[in-house]
Short mmCIF file of N, CA, C and O in Angstrom, two decimals:
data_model
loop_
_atom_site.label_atom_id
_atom_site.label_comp_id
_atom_site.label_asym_id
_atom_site.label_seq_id
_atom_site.Cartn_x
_atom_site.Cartn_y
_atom_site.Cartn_z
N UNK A 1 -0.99 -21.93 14.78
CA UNK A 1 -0.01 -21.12 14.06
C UNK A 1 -0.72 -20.36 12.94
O UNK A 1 -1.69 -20.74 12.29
N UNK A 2 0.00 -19.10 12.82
CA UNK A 2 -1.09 -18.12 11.47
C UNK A 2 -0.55 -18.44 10.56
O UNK A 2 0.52 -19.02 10.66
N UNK A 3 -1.13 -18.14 9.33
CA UNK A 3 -0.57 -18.31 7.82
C UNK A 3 0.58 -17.45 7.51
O UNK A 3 0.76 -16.46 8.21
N UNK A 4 1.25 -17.67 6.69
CA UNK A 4 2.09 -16.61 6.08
C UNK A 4 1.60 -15.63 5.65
O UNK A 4 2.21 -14.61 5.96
N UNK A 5 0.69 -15.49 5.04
CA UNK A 5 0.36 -14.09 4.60
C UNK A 5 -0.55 -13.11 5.90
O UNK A 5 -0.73 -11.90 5.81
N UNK A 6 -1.01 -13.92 7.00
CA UNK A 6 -1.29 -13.32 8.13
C UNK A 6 -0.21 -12.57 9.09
O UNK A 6 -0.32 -11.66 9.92
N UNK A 7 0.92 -13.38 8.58
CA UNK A 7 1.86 -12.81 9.61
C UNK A 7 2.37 -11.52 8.25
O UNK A 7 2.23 -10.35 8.62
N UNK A 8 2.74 -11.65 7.27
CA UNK A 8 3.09 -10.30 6.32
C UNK A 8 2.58 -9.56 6.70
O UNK A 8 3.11 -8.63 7.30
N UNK A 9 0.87 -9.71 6.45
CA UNK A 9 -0.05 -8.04 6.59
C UNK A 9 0.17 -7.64 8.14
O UNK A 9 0.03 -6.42 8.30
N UNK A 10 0.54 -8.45 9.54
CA UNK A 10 0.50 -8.23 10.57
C UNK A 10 2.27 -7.54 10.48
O UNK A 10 2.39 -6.57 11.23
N UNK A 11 3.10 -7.77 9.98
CA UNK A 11 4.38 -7.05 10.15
C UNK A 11 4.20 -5.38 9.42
O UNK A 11 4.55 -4.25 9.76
N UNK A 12 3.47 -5.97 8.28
CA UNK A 12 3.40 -4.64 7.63
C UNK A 12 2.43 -3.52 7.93
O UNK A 12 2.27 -2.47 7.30
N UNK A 13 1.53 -4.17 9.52
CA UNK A 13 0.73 -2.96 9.63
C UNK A 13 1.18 -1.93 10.36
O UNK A 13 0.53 -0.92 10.60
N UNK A 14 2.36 -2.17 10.77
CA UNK A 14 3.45 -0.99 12.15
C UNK A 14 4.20 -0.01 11.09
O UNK A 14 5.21 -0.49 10.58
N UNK A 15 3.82 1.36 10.68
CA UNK A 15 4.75 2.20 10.19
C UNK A 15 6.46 1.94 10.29
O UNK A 15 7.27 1.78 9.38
N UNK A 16 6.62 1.98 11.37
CA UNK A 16 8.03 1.67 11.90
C UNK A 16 8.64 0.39 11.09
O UNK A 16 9.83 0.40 10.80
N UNK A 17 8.02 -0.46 10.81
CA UNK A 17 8.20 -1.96 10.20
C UNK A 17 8.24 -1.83 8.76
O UNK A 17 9.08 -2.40 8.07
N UNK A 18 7.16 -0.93 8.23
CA UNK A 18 7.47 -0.76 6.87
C UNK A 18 8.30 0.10 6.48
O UNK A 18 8.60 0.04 5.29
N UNK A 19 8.97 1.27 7.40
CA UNK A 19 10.13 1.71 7.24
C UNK A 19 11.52 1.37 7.29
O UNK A 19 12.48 1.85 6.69
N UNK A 20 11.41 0.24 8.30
CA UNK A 20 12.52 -0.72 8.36
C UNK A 20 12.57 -1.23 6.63
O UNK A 20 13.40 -0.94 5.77
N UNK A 21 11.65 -1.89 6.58
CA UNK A 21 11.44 -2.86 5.39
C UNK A 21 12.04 -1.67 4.06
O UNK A 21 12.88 -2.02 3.22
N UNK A 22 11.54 -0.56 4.10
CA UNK A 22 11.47 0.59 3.07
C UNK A 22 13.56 0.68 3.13
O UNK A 22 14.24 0.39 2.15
N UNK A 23 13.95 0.98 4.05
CA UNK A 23 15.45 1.28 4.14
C UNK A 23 16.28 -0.09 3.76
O UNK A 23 17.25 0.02 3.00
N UNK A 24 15.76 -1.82 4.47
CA UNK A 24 16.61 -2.34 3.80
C UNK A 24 16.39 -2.91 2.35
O UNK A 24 17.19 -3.70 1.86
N UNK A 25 14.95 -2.35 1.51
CA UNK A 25 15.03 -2.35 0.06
C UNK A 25 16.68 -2.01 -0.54
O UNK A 25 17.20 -2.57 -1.51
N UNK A 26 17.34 -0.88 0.37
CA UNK A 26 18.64 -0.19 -0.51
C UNK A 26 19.38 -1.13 -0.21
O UNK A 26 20.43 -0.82 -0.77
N UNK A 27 19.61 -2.40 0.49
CA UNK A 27 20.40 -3.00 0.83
C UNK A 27 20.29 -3.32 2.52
O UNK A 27 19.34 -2.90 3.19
N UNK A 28 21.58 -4.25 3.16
CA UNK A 28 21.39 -4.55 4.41
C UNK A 28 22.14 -3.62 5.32
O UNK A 28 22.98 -2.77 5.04
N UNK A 29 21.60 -4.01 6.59
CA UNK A 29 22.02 -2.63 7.62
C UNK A 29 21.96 -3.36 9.10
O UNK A 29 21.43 -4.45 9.33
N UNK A 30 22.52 -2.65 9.91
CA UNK A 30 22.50 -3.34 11.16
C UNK A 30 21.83 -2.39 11.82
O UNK A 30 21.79 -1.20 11.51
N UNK A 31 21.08 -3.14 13.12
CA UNK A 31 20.46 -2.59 13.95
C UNK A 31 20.79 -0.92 14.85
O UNK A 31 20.04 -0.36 15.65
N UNK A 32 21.91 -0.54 14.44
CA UNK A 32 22.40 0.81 14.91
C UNK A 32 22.07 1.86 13.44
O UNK A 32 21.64 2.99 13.68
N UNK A 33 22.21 1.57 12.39
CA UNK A 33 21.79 2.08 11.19
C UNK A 33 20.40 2.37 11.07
O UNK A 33 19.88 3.39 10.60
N UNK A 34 19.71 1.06 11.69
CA UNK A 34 18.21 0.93 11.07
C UNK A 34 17.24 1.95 12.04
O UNK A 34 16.25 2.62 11.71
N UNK A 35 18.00 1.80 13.53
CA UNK A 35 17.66 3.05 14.75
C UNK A 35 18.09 4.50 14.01
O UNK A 35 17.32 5.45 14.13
N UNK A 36 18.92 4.59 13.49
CA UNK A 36 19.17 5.98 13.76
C UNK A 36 18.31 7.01 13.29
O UNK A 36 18.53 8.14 13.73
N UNK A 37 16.93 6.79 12.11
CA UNK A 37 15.88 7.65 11.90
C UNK A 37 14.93 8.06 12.83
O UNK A 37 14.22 9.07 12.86
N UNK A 38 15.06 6.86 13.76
CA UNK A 38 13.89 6.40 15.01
C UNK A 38 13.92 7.18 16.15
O UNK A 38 15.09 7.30 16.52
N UNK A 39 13.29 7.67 16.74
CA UNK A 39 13.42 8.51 18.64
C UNK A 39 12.80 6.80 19.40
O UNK A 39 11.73 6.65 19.99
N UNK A 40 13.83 5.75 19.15
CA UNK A 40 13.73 4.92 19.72
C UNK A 40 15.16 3.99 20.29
O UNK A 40 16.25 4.46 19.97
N UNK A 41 15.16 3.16 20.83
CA UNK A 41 16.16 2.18 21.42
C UNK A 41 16.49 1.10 20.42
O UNK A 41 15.71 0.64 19.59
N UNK A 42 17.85 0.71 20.62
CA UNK A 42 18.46 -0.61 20.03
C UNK A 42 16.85 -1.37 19.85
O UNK A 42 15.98 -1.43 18.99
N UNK A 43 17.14 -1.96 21.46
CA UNK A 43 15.89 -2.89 21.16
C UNK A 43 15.01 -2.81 20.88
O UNK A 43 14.80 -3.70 20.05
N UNK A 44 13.71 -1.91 21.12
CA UNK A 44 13.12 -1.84 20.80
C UNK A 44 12.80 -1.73 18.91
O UNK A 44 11.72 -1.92 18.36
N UNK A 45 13.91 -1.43 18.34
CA UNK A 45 14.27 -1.49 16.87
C UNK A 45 14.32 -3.29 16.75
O UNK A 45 13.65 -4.06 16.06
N UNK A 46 15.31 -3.51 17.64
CA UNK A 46 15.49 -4.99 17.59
C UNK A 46 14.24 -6.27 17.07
O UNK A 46 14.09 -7.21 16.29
N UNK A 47 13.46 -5.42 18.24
CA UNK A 47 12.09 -6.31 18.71
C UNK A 47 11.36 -6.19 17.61
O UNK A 47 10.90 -7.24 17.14
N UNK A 48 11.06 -4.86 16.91
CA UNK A 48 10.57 -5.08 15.23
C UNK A 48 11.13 -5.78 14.42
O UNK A 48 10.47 -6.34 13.54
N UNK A 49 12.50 -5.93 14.50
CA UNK A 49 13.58 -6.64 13.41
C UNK A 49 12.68 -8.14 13.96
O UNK A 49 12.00 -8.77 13.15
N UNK A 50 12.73 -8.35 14.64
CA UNK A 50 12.54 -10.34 15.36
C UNK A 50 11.10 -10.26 14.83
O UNK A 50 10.75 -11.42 14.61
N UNK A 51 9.99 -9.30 14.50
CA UNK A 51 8.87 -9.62 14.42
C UNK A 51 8.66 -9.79 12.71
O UNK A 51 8.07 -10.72 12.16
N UNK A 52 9.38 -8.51 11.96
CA UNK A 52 9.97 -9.19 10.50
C UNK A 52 10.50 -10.79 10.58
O UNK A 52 9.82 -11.80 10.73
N UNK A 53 11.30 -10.71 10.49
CA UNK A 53 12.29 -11.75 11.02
C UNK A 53 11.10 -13.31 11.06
O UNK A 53 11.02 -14.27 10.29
N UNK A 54 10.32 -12.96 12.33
CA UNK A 54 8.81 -13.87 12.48
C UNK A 54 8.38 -14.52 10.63
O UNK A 54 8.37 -15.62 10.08
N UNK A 55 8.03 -12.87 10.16
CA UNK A 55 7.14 -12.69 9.30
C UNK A 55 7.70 -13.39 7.59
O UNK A 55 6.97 -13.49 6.60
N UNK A 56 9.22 -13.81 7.68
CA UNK A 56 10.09 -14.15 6.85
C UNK A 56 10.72 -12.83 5.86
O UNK A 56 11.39 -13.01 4.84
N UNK A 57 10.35 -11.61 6.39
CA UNK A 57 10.35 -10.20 5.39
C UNK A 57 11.98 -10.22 5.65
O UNK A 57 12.66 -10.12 4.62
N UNK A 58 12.78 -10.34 7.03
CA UNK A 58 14.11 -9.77 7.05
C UNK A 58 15.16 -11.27 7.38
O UNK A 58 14.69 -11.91 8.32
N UNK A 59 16.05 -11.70 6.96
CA UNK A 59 17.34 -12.15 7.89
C UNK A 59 17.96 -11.48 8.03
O UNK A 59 18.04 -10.33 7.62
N UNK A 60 18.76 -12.24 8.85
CA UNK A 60 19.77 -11.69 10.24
C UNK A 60 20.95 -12.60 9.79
O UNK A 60 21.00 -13.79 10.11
N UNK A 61 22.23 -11.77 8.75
CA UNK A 61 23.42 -12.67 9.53
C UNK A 61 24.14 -13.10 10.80
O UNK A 61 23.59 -12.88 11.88
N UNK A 62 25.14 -13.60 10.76
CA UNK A 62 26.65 -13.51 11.23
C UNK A 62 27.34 -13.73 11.48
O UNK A 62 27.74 -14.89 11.56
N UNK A 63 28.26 -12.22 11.90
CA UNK A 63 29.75 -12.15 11.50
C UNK A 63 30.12 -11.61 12.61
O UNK A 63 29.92 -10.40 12.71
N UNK A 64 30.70 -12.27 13.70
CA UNK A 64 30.74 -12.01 15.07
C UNK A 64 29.89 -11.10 15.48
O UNK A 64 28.69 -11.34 15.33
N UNK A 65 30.31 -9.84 16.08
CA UNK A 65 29.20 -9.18 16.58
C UNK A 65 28.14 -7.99 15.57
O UNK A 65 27.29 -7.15 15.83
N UNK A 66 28.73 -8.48 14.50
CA UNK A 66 28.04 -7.47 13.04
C UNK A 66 26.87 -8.64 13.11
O UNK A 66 26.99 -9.84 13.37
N UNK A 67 25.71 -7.85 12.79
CA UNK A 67 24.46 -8.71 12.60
C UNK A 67 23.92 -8.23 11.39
O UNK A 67 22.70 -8.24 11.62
N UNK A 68 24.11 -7.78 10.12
CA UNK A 68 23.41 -7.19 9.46
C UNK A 68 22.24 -7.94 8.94
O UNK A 68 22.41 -9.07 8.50
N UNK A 69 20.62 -7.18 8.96
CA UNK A 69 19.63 -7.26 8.64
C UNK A 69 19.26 -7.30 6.97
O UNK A 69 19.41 -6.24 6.35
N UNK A 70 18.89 -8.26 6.37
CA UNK A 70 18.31 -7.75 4.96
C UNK A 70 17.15 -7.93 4.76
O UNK A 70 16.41 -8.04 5.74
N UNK A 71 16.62 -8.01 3.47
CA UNK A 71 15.16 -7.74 3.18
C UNK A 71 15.43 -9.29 2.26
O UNK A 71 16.36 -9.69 1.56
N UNK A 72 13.87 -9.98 2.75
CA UNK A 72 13.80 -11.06 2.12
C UNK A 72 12.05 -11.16 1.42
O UNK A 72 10.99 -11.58 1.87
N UNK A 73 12.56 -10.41 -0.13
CA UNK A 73 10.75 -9.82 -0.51
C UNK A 73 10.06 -10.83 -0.72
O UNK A 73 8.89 -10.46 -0.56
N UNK A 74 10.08 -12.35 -1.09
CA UNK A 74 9.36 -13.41 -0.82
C UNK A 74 8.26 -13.03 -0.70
O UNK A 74 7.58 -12.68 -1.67
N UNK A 75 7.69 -13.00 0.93
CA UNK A 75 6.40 -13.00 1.30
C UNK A 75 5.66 -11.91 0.75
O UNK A 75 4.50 -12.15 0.41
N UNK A 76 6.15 -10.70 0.58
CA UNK A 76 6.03 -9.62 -0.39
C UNK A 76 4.65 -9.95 -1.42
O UNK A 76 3.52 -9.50 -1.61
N UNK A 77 5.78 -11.35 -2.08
CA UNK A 77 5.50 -11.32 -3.41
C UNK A 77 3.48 -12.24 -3.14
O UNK A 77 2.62 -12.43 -3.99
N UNK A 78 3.47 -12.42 -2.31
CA UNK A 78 2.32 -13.60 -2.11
C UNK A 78 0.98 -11.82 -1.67
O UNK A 78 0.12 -11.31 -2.37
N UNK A 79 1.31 -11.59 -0.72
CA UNK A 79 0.54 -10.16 -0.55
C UNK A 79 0.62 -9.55 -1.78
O UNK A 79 -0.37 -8.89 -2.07
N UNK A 80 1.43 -9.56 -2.53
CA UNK A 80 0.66 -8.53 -3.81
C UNK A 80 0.24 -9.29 -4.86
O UNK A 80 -0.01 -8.70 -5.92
N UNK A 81 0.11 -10.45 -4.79
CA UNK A 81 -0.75 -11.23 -5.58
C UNK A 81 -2.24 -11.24 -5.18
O UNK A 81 -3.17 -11.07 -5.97
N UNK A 82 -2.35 -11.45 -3.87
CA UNK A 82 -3.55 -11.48 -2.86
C UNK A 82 -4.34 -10.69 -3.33
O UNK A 82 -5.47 -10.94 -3.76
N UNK A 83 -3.53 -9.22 -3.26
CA UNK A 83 -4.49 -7.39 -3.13
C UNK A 83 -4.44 -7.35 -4.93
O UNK A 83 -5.23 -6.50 -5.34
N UNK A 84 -3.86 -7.91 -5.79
CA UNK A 84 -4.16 -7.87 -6.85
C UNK A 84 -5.41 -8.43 -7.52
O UNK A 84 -5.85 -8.02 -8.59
N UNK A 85 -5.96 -9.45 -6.74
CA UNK A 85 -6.84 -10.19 -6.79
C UNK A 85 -7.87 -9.17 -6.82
O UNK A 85 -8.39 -8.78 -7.87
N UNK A 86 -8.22 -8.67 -5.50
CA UNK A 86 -8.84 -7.85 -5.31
C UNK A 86 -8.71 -5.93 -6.23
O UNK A 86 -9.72 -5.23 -6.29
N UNK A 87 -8.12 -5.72 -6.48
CA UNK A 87 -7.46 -4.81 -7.43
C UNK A 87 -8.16 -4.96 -9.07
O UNK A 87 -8.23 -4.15 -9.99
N UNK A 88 -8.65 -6.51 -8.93
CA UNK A 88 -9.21 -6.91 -10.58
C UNK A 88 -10.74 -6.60 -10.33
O UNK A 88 -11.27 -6.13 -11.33
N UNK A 89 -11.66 -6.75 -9.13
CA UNK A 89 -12.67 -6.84 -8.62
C UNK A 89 -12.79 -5.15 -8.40
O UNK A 89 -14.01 -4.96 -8.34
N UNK A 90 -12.33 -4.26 -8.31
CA UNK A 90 -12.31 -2.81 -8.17
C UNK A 90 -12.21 -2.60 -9.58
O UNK A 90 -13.14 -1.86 -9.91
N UNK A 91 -11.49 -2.93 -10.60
CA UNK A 91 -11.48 -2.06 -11.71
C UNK A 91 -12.49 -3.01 -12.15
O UNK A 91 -13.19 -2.33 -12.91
N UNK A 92 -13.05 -4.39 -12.12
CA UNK A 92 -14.26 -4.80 -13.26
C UNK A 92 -15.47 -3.48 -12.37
O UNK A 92 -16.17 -2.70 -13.03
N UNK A 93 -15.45 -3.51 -10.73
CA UNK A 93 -16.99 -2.68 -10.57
C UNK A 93 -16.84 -1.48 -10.66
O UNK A 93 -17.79 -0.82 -10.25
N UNK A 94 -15.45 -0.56 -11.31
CA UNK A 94 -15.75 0.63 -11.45
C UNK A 94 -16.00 0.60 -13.27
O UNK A 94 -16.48 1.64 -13.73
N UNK A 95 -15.82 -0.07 -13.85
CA UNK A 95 -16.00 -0.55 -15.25
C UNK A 95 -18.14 -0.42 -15.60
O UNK A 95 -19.09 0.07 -16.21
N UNK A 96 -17.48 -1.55 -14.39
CA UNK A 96 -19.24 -1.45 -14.63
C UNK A 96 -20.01 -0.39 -14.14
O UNK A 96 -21.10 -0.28 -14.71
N UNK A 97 -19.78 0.43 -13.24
CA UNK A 97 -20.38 1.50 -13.06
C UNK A 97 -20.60 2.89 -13.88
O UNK A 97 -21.46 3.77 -13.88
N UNK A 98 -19.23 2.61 -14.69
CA UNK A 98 -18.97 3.56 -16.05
C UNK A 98 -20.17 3.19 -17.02
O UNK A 98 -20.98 4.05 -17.38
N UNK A 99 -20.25 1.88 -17.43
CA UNK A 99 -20.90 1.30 -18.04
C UNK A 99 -22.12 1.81 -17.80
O UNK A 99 -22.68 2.38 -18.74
N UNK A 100 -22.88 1.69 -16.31
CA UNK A 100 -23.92 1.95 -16.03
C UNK A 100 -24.63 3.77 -16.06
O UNK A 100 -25.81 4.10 -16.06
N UNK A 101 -23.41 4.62 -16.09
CA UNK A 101 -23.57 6.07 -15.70
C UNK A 101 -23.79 6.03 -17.16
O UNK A 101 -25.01 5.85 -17.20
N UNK A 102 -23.36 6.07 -18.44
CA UNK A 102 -23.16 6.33 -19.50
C UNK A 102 -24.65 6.06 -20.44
O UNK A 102 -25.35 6.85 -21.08
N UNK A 103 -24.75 4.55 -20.21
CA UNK A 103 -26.31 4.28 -20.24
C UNK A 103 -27.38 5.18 -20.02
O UNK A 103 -28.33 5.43 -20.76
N UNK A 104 -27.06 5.71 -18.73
CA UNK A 104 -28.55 6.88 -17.92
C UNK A 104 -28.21 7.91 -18.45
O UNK A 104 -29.20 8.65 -18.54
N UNK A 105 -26.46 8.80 -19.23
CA UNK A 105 -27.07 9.86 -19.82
C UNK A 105 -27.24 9.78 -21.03
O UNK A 105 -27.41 10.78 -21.72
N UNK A 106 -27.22 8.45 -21.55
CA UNK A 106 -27.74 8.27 -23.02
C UNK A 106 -29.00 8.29 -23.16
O UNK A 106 -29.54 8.76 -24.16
N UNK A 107 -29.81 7.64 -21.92
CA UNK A 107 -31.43 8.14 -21.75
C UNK A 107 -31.64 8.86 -21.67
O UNK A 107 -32.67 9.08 -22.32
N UNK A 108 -31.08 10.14 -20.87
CA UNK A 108 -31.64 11.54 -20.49
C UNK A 108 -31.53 12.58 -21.14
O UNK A 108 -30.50 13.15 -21.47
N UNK A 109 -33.07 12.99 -21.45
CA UNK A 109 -32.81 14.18 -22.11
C UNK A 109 -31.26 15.50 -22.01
O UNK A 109 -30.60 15.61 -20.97
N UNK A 110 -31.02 16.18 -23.01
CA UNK A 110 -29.72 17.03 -22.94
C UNK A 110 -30.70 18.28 -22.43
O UNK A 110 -31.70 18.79 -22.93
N UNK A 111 -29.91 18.55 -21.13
CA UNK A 111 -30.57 19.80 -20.48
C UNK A 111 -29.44 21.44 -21.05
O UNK A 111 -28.30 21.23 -21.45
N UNK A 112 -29.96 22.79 -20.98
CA UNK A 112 -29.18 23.27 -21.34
C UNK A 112 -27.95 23.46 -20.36
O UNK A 112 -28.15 22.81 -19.34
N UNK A 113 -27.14 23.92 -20.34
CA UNK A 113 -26.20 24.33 -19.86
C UNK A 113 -26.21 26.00 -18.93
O UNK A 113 -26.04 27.04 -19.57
N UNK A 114 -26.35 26.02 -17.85
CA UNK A 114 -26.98 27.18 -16.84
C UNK A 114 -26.19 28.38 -17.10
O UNK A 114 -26.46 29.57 -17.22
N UNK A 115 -24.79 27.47 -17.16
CA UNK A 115 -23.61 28.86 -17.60
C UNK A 115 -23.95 29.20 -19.03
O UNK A 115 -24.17 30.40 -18.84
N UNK A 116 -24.16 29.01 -20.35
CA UNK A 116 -24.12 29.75 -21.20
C UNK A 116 -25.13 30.60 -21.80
O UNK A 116 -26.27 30.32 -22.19
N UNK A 117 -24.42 31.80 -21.81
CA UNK A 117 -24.97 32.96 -21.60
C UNK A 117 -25.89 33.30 -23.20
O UNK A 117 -26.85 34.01 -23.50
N UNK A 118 -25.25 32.64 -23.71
CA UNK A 118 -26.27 32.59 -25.05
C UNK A 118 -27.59 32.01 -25.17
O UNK A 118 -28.30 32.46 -26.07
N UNK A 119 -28.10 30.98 -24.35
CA UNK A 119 -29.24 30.63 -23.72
C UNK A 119 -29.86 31.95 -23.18
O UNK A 119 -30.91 32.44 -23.59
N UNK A 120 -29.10 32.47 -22.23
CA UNK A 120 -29.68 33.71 -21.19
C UNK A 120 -30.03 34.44 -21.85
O UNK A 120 -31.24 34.71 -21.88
N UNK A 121 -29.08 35.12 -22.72
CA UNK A 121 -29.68 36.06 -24.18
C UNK A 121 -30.72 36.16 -24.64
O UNK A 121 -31.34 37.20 -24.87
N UNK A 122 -31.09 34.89 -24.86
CA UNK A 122 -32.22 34.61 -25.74
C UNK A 122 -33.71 34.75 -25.07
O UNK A 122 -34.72 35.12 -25.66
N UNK A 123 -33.59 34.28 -23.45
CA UNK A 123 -34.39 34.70 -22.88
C UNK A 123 -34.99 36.56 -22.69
O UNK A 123 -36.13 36.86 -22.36
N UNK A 124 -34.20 37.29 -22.91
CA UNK A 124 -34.19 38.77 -22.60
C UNK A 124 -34.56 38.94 -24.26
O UNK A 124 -34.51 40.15 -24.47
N UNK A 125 -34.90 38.26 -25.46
CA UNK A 125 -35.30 39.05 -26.44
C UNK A 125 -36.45 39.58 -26.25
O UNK A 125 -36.92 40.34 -27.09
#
């Protein structure tokens, strides 16, 4: 069996899935609602809903034949802890690379500037 956060990033890598997910942010919707942006079928809408659903992102009531779908951000919340992790490791090595650029033009001689024409001037006295 995969981890939870294997099955999140695996629901959330299908456009279609994170659009699902994106529409029932506004609230819940049933499977004829959640199709109707789609050039696709009930089921096949369905079959993404069951793979959320898998992933713990959506439930499914019901109320006889009303099934409405919602958003359950939970697992959400574990993936953006994850990529935050990583998110701290991007801003310390662009930190340090600042760090490092700043250093080399504090060593380097100040060259003139090609555009100013007051340099150029001076050459033609």
């Amino acid at each position: 069996m995969t981890d939870q956060l294997s099955r999140t990033f695996s629901a959330l890598a299908d456009p279609t899935r994170r659009a699902i997910l994106e529409r029932l942010s506004g609230g819940e919707a049933t499977v004829g609602e959640l199709a109707a942006p789609f050039d696709m079928t009930f089921a096949a809408v369905s079959k993404h809903l069951r793979v959320l659903e898998g992933a713990g992102l959506v439930t499914r009531g019901r109320d006889a034949q009303y099934r409405p779908a919602r958003l359950d951000a939970r697992p959400l919340a574990a993936a953006s802890r994850w990529i935050d992790n990583y998110a701290q490791f991007w801003e310390d090595s662009v930190g340090a690379l600042d760090q490092y650029l700043n250093a080399l033009q504090a060593l380097s001689p100040s060259t003139p500037d090609p555009h100013d024409r007051t340099d150029q001037e001076n050459d033609h006295d």
